PDB file of C-alpha atoms in Angstrom:
ATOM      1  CA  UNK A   1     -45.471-150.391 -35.707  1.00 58.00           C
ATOM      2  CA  UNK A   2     -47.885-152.954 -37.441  1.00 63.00           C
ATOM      3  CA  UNK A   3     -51.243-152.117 -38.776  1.00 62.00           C
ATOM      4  CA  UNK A   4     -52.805-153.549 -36.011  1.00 67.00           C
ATOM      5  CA  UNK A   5     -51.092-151.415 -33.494  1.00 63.00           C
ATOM      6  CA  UNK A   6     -51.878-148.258 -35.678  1.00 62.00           C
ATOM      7  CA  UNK A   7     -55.406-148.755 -35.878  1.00 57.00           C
ATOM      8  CA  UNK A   8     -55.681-149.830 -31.962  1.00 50.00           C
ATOM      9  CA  UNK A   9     -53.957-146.936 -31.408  1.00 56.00           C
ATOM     10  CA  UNK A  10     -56.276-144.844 -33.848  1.00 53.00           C
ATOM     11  CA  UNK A  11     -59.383-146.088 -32.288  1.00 52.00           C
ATOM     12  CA  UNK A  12     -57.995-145.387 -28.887  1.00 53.00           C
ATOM     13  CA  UNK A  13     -57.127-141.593 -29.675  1.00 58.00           C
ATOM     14  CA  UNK A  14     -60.668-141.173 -31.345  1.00 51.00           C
ATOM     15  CA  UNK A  15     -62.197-142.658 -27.899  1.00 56.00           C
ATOM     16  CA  UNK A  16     -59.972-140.065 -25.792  1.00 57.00           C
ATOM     17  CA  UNK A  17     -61.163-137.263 -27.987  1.00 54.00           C
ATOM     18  CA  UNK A  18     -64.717-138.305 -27.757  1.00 54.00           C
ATOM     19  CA  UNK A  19     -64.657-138.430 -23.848  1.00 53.00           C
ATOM     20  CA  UNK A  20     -62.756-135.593 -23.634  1.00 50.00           C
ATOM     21  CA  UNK A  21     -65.697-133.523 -26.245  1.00 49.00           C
ATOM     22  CA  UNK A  22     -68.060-134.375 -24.588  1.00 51.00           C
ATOM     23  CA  UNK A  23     -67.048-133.532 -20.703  1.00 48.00           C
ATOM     24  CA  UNK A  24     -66.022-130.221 -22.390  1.00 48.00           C
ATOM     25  CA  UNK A  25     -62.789-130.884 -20.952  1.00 54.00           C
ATOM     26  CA  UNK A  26     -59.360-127.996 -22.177  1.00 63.00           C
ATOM     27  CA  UNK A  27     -61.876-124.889 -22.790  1.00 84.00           C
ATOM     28  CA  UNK A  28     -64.175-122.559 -20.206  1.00 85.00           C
ATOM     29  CA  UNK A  29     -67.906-123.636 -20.308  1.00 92.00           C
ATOM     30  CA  UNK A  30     -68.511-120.771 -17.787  1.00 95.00           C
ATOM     31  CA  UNK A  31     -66.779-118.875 -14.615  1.00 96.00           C
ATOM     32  CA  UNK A  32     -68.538-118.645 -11.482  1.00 97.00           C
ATOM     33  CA  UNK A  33     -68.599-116.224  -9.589  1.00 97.00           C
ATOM     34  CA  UNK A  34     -68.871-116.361  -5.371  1.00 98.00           C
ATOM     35  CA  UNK A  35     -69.002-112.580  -3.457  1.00 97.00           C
ATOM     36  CA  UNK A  36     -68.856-112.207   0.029  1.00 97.00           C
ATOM     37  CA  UNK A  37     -72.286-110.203   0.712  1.00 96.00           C
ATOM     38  CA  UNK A  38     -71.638-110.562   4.326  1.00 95.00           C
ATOM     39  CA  UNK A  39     -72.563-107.864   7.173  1.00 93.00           C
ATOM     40  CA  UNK A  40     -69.006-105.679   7.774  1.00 89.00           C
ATOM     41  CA  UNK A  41     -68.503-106.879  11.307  1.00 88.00           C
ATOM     42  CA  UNK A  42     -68.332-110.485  10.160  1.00 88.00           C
ATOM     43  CA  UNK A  43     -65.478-112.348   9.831  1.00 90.00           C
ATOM     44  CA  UNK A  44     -63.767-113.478   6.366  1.00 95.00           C
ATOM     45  CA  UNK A  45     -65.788-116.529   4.891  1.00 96.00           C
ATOM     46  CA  UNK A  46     -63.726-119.738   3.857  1.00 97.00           C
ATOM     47  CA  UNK A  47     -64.779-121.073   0.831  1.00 97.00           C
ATOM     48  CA  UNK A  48     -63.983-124.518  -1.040  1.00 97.00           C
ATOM     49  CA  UNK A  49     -65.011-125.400  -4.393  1.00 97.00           C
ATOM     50  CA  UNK A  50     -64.768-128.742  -6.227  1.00 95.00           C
ATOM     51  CA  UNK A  51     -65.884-130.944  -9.533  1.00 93.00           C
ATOM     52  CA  UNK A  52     -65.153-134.689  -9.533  1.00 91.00           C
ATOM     53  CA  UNK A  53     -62.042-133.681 -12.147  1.00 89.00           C
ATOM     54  CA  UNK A  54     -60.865-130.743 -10.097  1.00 90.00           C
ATOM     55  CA  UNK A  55     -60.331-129.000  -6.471  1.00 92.00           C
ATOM     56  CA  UNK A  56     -60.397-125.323  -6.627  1.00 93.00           C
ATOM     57  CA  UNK A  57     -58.859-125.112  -3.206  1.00 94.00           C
ATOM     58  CA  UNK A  58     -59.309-122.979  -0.001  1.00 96.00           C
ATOM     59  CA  UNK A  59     -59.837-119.216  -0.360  1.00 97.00           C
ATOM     60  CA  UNK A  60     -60.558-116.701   2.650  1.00 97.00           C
ATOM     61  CA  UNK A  61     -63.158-114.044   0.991  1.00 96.00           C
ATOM     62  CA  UNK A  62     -63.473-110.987   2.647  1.00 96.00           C
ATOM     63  CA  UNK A  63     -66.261-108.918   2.780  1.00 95.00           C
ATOM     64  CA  UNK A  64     -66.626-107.551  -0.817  1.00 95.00           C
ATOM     65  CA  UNK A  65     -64.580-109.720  -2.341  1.00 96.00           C
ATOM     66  CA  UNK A  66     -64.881-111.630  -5.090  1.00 96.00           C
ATOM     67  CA  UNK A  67     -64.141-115.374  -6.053  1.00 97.00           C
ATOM     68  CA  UNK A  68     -64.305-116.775  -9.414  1.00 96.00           C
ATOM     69  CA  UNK A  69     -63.348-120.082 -11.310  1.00 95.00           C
ATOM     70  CA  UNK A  70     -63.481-121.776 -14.796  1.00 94.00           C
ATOM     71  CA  UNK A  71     -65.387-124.572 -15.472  1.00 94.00           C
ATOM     72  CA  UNK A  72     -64.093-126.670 -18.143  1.00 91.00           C
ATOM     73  CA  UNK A  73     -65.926-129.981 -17.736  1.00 89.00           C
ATOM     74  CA  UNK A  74     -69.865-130.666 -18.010  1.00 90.00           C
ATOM     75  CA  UNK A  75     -69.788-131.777 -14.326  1.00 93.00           C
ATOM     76  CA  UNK A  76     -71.570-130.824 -11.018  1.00 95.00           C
ATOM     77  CA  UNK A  77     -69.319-128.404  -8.910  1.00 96.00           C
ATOM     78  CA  UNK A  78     -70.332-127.336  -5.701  1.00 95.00           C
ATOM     79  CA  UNK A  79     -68.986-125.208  -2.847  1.00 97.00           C
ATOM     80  CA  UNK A  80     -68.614-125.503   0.908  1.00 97.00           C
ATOM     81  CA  UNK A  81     -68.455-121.993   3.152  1.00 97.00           C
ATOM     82  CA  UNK A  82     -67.785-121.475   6.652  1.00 95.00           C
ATOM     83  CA  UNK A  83     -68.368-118.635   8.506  1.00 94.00           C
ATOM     84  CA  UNK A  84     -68.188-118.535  12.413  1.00 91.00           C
ATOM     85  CA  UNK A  85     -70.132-121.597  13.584  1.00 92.00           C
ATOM     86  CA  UNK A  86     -71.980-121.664  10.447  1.00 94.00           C
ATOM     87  CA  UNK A  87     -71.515-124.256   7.480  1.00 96.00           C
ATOM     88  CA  UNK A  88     -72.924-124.525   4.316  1.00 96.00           C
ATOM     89  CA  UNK A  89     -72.765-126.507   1.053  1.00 95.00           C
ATOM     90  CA  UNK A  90     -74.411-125.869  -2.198  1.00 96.00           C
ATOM     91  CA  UNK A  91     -74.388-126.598  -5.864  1.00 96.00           C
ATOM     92  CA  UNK A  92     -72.458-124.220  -7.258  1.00 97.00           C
ATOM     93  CA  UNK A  93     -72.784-125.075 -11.179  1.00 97.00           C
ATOM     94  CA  UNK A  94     -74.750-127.704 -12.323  1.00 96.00           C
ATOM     95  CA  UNK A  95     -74.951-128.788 -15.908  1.00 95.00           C
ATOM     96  CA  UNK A  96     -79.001-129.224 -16.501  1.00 95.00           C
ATOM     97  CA  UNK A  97     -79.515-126.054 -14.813  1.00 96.00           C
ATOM     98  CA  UNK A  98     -76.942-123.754 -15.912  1.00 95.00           C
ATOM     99  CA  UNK A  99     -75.658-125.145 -19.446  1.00 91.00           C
ATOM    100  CA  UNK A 100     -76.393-122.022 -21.802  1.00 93.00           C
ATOM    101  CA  UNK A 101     -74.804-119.635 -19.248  1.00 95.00           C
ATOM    102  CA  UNK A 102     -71.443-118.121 -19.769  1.00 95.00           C
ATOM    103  CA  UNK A 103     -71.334-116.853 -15.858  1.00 96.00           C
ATOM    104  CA  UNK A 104     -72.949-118.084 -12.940  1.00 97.00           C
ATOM    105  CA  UNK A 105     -73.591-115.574 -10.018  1.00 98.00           C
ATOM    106  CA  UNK A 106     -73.511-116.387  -6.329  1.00 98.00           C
ATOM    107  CA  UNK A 107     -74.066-113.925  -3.465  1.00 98.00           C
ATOM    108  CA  UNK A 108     -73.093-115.536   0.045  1.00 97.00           C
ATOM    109  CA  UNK A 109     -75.261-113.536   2.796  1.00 96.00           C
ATOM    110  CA  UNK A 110     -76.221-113.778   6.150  1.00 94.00           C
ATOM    111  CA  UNK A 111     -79.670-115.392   5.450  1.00 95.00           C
ATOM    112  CA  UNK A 112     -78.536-117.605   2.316  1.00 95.00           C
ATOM    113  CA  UNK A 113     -77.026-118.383  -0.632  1.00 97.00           C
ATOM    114  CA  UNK A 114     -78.665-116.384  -4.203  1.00 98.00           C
ATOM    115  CA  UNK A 115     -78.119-117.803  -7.646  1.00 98.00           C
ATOM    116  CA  UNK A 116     -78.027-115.252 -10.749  1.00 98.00           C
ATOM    117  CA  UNK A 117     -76.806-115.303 -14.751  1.00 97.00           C
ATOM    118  CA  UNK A 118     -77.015-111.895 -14.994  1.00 96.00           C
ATOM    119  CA  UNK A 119     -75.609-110.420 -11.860  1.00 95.00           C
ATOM    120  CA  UNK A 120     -78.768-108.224 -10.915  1.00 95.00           C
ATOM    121  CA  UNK A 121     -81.717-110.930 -10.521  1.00 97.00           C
ATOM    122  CA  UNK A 122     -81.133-113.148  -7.201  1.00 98.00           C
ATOM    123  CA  UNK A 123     -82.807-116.346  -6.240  1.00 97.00           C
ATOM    124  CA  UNK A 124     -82.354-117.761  -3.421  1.00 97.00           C
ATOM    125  CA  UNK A 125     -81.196-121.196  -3.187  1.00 96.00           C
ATOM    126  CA  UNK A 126     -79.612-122.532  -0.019  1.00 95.00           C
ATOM    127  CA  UNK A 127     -79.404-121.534   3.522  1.00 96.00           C
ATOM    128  CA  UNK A 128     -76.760-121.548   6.223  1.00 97.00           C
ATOM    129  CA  UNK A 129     -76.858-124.345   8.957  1.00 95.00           C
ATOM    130  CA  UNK A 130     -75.046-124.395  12.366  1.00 89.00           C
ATOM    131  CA  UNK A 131     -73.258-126.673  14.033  1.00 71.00           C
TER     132      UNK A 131
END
């Protein structure tokens, strides 16, 4: 290999790097957290989550139970639920808001959607909608 093609190369892998710093991309920013808070005599919520880098997939959450995911990029990630004839999407992490969190809380219930960082203070921050 020439100089040339070493220092294109260089400046290529230093560009890579720098992208990949920056988006936060190969280490956990923060895990979210999604709980079924449903009523008993509902049936299981289906939950999808997403980022423009990566799809989390399909999961069936019981009542009670639990969700959670990594994120590893500096990137909007939001989730879609469905539950009966009721749909809902919301922003499950977003950069601005939630940066300097290590966990972000979400409680899925019957009359919304509750945002927390510290698993005991709820906000509530979008609401079901039916078809």
């Amino acid at each position: 290999m020439d100089g040339r093609s070493s220092y294109v190369l260089f400046l290529v892998s230093v560009f890579i790097f720098s992208v990949a710093g920056r988006l936060g991309l190969g280490k956990r920013i923060a895990t979210i957290h999604v709980t079924n808070s449903m009523p008993r005599e509902l049936q299981p919520i289906q939950l999808g989550c997403n980022s423009r880098y990566k799809d989390h997939g399909m999961h069936q959450l019981r009542v009670g139970d639990d969700y959670e995911f990594g994120v590893e990029e500096r990137a909007l990630h939001f989730c879609e639920a469905i539950s009966g004839r009721r749909i809902a999407s919301w922003h499950a992490y977003q950069p601005r808001r939630d940066w300097n969190h290590k966990a972000v809380f979400w409680r899925v219930k019957e009359n919304g959607f509750f945002l927390s960082w510290d698993n005991s203070s709820w906000v509530r921050k979008s609401v079901w909608q039916t078809e």
